C-alpha positions as semicolon CSV with decimal commas, in nm:
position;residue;x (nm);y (nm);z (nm)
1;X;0,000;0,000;0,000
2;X;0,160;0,307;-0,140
3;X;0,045;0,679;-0,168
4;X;0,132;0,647;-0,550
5;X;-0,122;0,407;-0,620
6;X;-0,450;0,536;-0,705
7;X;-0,726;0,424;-0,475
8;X;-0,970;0,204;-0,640
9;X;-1,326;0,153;-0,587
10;X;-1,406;-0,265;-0,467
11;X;-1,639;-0,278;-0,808
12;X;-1,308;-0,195;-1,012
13;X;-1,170;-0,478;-1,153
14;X;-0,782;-0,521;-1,063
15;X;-0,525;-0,527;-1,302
16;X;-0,478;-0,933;-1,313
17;X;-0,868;-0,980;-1,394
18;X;-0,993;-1,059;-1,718
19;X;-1,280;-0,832;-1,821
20;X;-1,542;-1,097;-1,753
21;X;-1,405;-1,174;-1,407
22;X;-1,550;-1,004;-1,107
23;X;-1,298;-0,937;-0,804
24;X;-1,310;-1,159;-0,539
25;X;-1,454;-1,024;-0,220
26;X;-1,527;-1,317;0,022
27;X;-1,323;-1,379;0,290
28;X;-1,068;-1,684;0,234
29;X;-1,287;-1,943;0,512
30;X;-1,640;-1,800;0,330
31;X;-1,802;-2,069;0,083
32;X;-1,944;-1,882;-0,218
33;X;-2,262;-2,139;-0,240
34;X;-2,405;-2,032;0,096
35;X;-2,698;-1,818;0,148
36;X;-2,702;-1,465;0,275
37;X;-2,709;-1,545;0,620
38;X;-2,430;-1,719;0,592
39;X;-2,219;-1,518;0,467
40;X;-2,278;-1,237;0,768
41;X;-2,055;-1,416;0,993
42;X;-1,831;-1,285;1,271
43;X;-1,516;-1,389;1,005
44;X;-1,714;-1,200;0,742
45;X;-1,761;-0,898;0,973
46;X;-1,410;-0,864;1,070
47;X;-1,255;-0,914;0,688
48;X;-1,499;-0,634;0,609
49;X;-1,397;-0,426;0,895
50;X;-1,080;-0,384;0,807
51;X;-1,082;-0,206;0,517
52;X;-0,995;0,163;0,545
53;X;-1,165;0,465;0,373
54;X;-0,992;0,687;0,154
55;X;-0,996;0,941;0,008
56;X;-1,080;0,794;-0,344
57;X;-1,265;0,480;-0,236
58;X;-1,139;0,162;-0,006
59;X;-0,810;-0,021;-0,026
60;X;-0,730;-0,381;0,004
61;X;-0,703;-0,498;0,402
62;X;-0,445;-0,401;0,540
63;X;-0,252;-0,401;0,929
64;X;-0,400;-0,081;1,040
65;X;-0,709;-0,163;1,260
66;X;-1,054;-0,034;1,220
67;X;-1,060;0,123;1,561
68;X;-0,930;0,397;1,489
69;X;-1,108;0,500;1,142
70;X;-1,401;0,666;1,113
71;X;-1,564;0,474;0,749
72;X;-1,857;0,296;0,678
73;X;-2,043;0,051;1,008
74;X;-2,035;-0,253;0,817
75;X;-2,366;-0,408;0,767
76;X;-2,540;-0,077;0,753
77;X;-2,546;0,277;0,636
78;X;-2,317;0,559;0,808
79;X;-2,606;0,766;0,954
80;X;-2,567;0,983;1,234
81;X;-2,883;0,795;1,460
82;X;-2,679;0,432;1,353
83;X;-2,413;0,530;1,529
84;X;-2,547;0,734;1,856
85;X;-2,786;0,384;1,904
86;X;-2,546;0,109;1,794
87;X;-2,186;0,274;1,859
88;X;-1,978;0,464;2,124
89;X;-2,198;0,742;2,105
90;X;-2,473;0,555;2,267
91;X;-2,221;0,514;2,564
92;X;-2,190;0,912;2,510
93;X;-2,546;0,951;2,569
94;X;-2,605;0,712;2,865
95;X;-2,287;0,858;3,006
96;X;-2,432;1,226;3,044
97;X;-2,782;1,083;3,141
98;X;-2,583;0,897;3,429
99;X;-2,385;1,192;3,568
100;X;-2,701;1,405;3,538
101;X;-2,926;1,161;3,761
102;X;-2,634;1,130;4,025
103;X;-2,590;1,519;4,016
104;X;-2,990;1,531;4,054
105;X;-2,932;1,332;4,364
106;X;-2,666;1,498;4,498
107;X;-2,849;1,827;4,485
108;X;-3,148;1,644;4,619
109;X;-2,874;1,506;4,973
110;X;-2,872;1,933;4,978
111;X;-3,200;2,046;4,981
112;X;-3,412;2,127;5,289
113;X;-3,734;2,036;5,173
114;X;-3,570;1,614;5,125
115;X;-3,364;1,646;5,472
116;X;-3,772;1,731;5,636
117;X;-3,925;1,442;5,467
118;X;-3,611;1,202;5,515
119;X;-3,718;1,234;5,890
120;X;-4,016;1,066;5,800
121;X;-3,943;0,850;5,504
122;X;-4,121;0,501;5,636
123;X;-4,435;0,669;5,719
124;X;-4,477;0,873;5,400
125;X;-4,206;0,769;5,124
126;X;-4,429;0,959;4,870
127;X;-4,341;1,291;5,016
128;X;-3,969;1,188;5,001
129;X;-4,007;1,100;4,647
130;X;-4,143;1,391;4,540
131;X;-3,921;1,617;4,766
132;X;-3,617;1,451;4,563
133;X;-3,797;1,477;4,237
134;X;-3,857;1,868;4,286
135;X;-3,538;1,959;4,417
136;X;-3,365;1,760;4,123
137;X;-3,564;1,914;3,806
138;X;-3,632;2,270;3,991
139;X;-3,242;2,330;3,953
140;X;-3,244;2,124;3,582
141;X;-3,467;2,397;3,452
142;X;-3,348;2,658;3,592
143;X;-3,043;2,534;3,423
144;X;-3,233;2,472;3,129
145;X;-3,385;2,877;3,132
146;X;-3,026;3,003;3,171
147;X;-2,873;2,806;2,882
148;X;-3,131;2,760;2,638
149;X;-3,452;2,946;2,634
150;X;-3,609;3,138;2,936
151;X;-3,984;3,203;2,902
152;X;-3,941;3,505;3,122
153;X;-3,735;3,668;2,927
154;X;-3,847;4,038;2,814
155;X;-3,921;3,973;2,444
156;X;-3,841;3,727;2,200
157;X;-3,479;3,854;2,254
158;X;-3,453;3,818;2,599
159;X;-3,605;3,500;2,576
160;X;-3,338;3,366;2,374
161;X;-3,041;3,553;2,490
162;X;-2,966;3,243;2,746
163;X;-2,876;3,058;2,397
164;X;-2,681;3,290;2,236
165;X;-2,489;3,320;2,537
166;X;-2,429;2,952;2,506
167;X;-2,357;2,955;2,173
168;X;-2,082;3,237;2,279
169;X;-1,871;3,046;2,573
170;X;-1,918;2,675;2,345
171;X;-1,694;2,900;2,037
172;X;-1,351;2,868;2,218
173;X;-1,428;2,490;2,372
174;X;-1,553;2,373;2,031
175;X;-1,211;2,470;1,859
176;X;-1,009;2,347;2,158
177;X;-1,173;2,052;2,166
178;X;-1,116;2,003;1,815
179;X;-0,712;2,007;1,883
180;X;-0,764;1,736;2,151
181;X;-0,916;1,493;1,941
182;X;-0,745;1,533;1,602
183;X;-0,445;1,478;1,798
184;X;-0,618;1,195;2,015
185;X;-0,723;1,048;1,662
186;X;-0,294;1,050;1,572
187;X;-0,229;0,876;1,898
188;X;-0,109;1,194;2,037
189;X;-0,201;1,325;2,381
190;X;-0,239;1,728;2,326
191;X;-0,258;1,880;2,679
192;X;-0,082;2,178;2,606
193;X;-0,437;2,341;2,494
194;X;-0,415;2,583;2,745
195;X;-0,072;2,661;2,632
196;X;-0,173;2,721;2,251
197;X;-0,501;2,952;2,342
198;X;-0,229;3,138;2,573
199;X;0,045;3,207;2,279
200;X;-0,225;3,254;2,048
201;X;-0,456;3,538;2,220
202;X;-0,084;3,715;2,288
203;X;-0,015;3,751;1,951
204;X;-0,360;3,795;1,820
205;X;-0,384;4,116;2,058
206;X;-0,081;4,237;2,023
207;X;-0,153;4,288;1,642
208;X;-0,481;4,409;1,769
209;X;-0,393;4,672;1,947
210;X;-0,035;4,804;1,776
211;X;-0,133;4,788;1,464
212;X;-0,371;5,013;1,336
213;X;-0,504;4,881;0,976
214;X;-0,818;4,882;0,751
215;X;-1,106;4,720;0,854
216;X;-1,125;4,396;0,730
217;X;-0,736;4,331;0,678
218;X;-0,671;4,409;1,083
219;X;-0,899;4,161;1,135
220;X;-0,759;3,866;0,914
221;X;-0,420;3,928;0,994
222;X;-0,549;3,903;1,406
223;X;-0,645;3,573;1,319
224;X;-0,376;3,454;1,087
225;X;-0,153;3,565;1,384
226;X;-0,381;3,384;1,643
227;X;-0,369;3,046;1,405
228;X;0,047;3,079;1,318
229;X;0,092;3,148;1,758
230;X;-0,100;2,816;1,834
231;X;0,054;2,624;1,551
232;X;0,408;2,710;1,628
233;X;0,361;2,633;1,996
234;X;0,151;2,300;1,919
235;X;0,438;2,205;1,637
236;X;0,697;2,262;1,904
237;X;0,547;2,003;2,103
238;X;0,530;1,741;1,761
239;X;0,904;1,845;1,679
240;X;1,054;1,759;2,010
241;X;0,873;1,449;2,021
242;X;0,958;1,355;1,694
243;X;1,306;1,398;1,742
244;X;1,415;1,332;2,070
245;X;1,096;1,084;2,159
246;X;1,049;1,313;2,445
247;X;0,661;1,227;2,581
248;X;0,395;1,485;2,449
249;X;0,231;1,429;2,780
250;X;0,497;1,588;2,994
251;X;0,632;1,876;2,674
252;X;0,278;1,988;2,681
253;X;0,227;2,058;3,043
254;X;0,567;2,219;3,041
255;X;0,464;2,447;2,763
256;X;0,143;2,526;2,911
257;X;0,352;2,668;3,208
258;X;0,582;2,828;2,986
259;X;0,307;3,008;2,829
260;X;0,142;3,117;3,116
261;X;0,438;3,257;3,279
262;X;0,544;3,445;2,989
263;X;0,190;3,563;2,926
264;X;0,237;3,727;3,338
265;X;0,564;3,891;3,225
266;X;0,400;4,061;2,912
267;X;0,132;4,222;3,073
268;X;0,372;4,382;3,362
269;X;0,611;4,544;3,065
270;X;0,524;4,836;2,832
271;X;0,509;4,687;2,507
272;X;0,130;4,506;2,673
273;X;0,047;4,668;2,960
274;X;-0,246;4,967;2,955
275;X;-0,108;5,302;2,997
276;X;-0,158;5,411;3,341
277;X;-0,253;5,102;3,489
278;X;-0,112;4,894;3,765
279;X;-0,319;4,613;3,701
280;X;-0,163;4,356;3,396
281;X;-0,373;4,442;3,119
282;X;-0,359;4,524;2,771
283;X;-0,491;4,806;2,616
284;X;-0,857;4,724;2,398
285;X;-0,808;4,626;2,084
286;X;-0,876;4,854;1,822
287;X;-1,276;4,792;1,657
288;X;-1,127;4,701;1,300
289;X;-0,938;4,420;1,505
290;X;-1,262;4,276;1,701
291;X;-1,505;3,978;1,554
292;X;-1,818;4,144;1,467
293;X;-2,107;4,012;1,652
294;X;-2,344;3,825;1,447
295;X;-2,674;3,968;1,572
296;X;-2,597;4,313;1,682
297;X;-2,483;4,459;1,993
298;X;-2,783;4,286;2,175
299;X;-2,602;3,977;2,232
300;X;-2,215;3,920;2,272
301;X;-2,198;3,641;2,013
302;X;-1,963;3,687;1,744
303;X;-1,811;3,573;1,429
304;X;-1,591;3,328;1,596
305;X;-1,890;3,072;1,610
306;X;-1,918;3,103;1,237
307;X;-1,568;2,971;1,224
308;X;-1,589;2,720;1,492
309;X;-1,868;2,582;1,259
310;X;-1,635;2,600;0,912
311;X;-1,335;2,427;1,198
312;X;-1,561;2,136;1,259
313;X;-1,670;2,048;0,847
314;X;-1,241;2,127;0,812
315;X;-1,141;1,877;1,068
316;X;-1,420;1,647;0,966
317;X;-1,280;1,638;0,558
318;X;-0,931;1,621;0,661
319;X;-0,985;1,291;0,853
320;X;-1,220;1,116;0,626
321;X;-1,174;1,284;0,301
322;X;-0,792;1,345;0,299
323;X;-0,448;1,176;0,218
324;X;-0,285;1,351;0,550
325;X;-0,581;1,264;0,714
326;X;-0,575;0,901;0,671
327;X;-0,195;0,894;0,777
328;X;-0,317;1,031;1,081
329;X;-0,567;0,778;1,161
330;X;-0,257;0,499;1,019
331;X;-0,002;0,648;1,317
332;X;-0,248;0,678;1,538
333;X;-0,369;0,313;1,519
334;X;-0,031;0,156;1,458
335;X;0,315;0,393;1,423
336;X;0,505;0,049;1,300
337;X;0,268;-0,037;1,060
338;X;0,198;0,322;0,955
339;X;0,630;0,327;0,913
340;X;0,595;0,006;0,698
341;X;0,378;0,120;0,497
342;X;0,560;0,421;0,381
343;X;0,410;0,665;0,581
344;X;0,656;0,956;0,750
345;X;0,543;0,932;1,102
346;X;0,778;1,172;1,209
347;X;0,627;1,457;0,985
348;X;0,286;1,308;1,031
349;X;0,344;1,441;1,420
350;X;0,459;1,729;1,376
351;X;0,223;1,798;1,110
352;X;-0,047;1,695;1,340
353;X;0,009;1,887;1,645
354;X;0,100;2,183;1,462
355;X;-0,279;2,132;1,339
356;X;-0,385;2,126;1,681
357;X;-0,219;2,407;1,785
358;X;-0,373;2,617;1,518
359;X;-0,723;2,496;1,599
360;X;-0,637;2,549;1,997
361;X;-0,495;2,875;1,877
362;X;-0,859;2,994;1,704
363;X;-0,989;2,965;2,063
364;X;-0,775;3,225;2,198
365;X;-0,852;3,467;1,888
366;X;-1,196;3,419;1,973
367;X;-1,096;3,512;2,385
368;X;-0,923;3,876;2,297
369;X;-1,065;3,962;1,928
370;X;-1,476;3,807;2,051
371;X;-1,576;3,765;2,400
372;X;-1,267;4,030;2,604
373;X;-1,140;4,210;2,373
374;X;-0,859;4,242;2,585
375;X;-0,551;4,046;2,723
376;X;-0,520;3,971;3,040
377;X;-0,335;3,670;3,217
378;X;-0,706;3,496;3,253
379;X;-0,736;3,465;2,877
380;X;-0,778;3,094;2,859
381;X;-0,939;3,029;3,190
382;X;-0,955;2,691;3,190
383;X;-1,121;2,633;2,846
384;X;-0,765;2,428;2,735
385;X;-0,861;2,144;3,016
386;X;-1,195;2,194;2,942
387;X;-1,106;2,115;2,590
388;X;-0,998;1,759;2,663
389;X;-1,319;1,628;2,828
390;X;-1,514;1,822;2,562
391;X;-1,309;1,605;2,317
392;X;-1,330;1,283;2,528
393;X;-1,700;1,310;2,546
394;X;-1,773;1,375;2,147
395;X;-1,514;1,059;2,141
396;X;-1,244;1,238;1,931
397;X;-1,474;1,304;1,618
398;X;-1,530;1,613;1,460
399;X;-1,939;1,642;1,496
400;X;-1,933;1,467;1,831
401;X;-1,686;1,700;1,940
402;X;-1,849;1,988;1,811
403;X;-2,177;1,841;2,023
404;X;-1,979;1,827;2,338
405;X;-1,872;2,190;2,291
406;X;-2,245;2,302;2,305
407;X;-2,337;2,086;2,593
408;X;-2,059;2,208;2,836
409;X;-2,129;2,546;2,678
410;X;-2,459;2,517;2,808
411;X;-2,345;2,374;3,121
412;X;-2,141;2,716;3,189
413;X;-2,424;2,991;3,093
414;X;-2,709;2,804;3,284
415;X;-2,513;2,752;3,614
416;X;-2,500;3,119;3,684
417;X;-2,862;3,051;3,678
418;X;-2,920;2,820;3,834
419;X;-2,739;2,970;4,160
420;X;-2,942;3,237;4,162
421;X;-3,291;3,089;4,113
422;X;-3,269;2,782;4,347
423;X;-2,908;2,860;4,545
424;X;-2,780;2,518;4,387
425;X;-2,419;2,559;4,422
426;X;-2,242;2,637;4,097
427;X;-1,996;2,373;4,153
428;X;-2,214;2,078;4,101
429;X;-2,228;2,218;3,703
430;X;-1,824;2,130;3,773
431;X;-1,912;1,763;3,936
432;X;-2,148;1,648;3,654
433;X;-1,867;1,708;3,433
434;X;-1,621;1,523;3,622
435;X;-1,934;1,265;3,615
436;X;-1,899;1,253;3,268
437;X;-1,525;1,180;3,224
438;X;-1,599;0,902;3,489
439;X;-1,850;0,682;3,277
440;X;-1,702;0,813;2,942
441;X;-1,341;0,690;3,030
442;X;-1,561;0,340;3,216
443;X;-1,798;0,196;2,933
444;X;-1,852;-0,125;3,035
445;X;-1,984;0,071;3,387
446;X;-2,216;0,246;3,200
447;X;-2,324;-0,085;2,985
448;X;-2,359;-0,249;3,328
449;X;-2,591;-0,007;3,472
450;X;-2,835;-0,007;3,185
451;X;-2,837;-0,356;3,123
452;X;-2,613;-0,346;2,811
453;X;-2,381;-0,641;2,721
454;X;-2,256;-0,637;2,377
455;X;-2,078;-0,960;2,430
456;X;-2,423;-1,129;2,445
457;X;-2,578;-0,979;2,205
458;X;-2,321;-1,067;1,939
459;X;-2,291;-1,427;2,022
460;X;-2,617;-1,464;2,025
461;X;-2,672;-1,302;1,662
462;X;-2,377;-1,503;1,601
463;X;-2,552;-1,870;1,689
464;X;-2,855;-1,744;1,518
465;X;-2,685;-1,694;1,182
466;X;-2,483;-2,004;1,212
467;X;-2,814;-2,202;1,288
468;X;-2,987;-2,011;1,004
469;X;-2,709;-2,113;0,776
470;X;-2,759;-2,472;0,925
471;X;-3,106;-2,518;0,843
472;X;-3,035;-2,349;0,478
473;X;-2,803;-2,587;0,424
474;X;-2,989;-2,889;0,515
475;X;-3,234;-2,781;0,294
């Protein structure tokens, strides 16, 4: 398997069949002769499962597992529902639904209204239950009001300012999170998130507010210089591991430091900090350097979310539609194999985390040129960190990724909220999270608690095809 060979579609012939001979698909242990139901056997599903998709249509088998591609479900078409209900994503789901019924009891354990009727749960349980019940969803829609839509809103624009507001703090964890898991997708660990949004919103305000240029180039070269700041810091990370081996693990918590540190010293010297201030921050970037927001001054989101969107389709074709993009799914499953097949691995990482970094490094424009408009040494909060469970939960793909984003987006503007409505703690927004990275990172935990065994099922639809292909046989 070379990259000079032209991918060809399984219904092409190959070059040693005669034109009435039709390429041989069936696995070696398959006989042609037997029925359909036959043929869908565990041997068939595996010989079809590992072929990879390409850009130009799928290759002979080869040694780089399935696992870590993102084609076709065999047996089935590609939709999005197929693979929430059959896939990880159903985990996904049933992992959120989990940490949200264990955070509804654990703000239930704080209410007053449960701890009264707890005193007399064996005389009346109903008034417990429903003391547990309204604590739990009273908080959930308040939650709900802040993030989404809140009927008492004044007008249809205060009604749906809770979403935009959403839509505004998921821009910078959608593009970190899509740096996490196109480097989790190349086997790569990117941690240094934080460290990329860092370098990134220095440079992208420092060209915001020293330069002074037309409107519309001020604001392009902001975000080139946004995109080049994460990239060089995220390539960093893929050249030193490259060639020294050094673990991106420990280089990207180092460089998140780094950055940080760096970012402190900046804002205390005169080239960044405001004129007549003591406090370390920058001076506003100029208006020709700031995203415009998309729905007037009303509501603070911006153009960044616009390009979050065009981020996610990017990522998305570059991993399933794209040469590079299939090396990086062949390194990440298997670096020897990926090395044997011709592949540069070593260019493949650097190439890979320099994409990262550029995609980390979007966040940070959209920190100082969107939501601040300003630099100031809280410019990535924690949106880097964030950026790996956000990643973790959409299960490294581009659209599930890009889901995540929104729901811990929403997750932010409703706890606000819901602290002020029912005096929930904002923290337990901050332990259903943690929640989530629990069951995400223990499938077979959440499989056990709603009765799901995969194992079972597929020996069972196993014995029932080899028994159908029994009796067809017989007869």
């Amino acid at each position: 398997m070379t990259e000079q060979n032209p991918p060809r579609h399984p219904a092409e012939q190959g070059p040693d069949k005669g034109p009435d001979e039709a390429p041989e698909t069936q696995a070696p242990d398959e006989a042609p002769e037997a029925p359909a139901t036959a043929r869908e056997t565990p041997a068939a599903a595996a010989a079809a499962a590992i072929s990879l998709d390409t850009a130009g249509g799928a290759l002979a088998p080869s040694a780089v597992p399935v696992s870590a591609q993102s084609g076709t479900i065999p047996g089935g078409p590609d939709s999005v529902l197929r693979r929430i209900f059959t896939g990880g994503g159903l985990v996904s789901v049933l992992a959120v639904l989990l940490a949200l019924i264990l955070g509804g009891l654990l703000i239930a354990s704080t209410d007053k209204a449960v701890t009264t009727t707890a005193g007399y749960l064996f005389a009346r349980p109903a008034d417990f239950l429903s003391a547990v019940w309204n604590a739990a969803t009273r908080s959930y829609i308040a939650l709900f009001q802040g993030s989404v839509f809140n009927p008492r809103g004044t007008g249809v624009a205060g009604q749906f300012a809770p979403l935009m507001e959403t839509l505004t703090i998921s821009t910078p964890l959608i593009t970190a999170g899509l740096g996490v898991a196109l480097a989790f997708r190349a086997g790569l660990f990117n941690i240094g998130a934080q460290g990329q949004i860092i370098m990134a919103g220095i440079l992208a305000s420092w060209v915001g507010f020293a330069l002074h240029l037309p409107l519309g180039l001020h604001l392009l070269l902001v975000l080139l210089a946004g995109i080049v700041g994460g990239a060089v810091w995220g390539g960093l990370v893929g050249f030193l591991k490259a060639r020294t081996g050094a673990h991106e693990v420990i280089l990207t918590i180092m460089f998140n430091y780094i950055a940080l540190y760096f970012l402190r010293y900046l804002l205390n010297t005169p080239a960044f900090q405001r004129p007549g201030e003591s406090n370390p921050i920058s001076p506003i970037l100029d208006p020709s350097a700031v995203y415009p927001q998309i729905f007037g001054s009303q509501y603070r989101l911006h153009l960044g979310f616009v390009l979050a969107i065009a981020a996610t389709f990017l990522v998305w074709w570059i991993l399933n539609r794209s040469t590079i993009g299939f090396e990086f799914r062949a390194v990440g499953a298997n670096p020897k194999a990926a090395l044997t097949a011709g592949i540069n691995v070593p260019r493949a990482t650097i190439l890979v985390m320099a994409i990262a970094g550029a995609l980390a490094g979007m966040s940070g424009v959209a920190q100082v040129a969107g939501t601040e408009k300003v630099l100031t040494d809280g410019v990535a909060a924690t949106y880097g960190f964030d950026a790996i469970t956000v990643a973790l939960l959409g299960r490294s793909t581009p659209w599930g990724t890009f889901a995540a984003g929104l729901l811990f987006g929403a997750f932010r503007a409703g706890a606000v909220q819901m602290q002020i409505q029912t005096g929930t703690p904002i923290d337990i927004v901050l332990v259903v999270q943690s929640l989530i990275v629990l069951f995400i990172a223990a499938p077979p935990l959440v499989r056990a608690v709603f009765g799901l065994n995969p194992r079972q099922k597929k020996a069972a639809s196993a014995g029932k095809s080899q028994k159908a292909a029994t009796t067809g046989g017989a007869a």
